[in-house]
């Protein structure tokens, strides 16, 4: 069905009179789309007539409504699309930031042009060293800042459950928020902002805090209606008074009652996204709540409901999680992790570093860097494969120990680890989010 509204009021210029047809998928029926004069069906395509002078404006509007442009056809003077040419879209920014559309060279066929990750791969890099073999993936279609601090989305808490077992240290909560009334969408590896109520010590409204998302893009119920967080209540002793201090936002979230409203911003982040390659190897180093994005990864890779919801993505690679925690009751999502390990032993390896229960070779506590050192040679061999991506999430202090362990393994092959790591970062294969 065509939508004539986008073409109304176009300037009477040569460029203004040129009209294109956008084929759009993914639009969702909501308060915004209810204002349009045509029905929206999330599963089907919508065709929108757009004058040349409003191409960028219409692209931004479609993005706000959750849509994705899959093809653009120029319309001829008879009001029909020209089947002999299809225009590419070049985006200068991510969709969430407001992309700029630029007509590119037309193809000679009437089929919609494939996205970059669908184009045939060239053999240009074959035989070159790993660090030069693969360019960093483009993330032009990643949603970013759909909701900003000055106009946050008001979600609703529908679940708040304790993750730390009896006898464990501290409190960590798994929260699920209902986002069905808005346009918030996200990808695995991104974060959202939470704005706690109240004012700070200066009397100003509290600022947002960022939290890694612990659910896949489809949510814990795989219905595209929720987003989940894994939140530890921050607690520490004041260095001068000795009194116990609790984090403002983490305490607010850990005590949030089901049914309560919550201000959400974002999503943000492109550093921790999974590669599109289903054959990739994924190494994950996590401490504590740094498990959050990795839970989302593992659900996307292995959960039956997720696999059914993502027929175009079937993980066939190898993933390895090394997880540092203080005690066994502090193993967050323990049942989920061990179920995946048992079901997919050839594709998922799970290694714990339990600092207060296990000893390293020197007789000290077993921290994550000790586990990395223990398996450094094996990890180094895996890291050298050009389809391996390595992710670090959690406490900043673990980075040095991981580098030290991998430096020793790389040195056996005459490789300077820090230089090698720089090349991995340039290739988009080394991902770090620590705090």
PDB file of C-alpha atoms in Angstrom, residues 60 68 150 157 192 220 252 305 375:
ATOM      1  CA  UNK A  60      14.614   9.525  10.471  1.00  0.00           C
ATOM      2  CA  UNK A  68      14.121  -0.563   8.503  1.00  0.00           C
ATOM      3  CA  UNK A 150      15.328  14.923  28.883  1.00  0.00           C
ATOM      4  CA  UNK A 157       9.050  -3.237  36.692  1.00  0.00           C
ATOM      5  CA  UNK A 192      20.403   1.360  28.969  1.00  0.00           C
ATOM      6  CA  UNK A 220      13.343 -12.845  28.609  1.00  0.00           C
ATOM      7  CA  UNK A 252      16.777   2.075  44.169  1.00  0.00           C
ATOM      8  CA  UNK A 305      13.019 -20.122  22.023  1.00  0.00           C
ATOM      9  CA  UNK A 375      44.603 -21.804  30.039  1.00  0.00           C
TER      10      UNK A 375
END
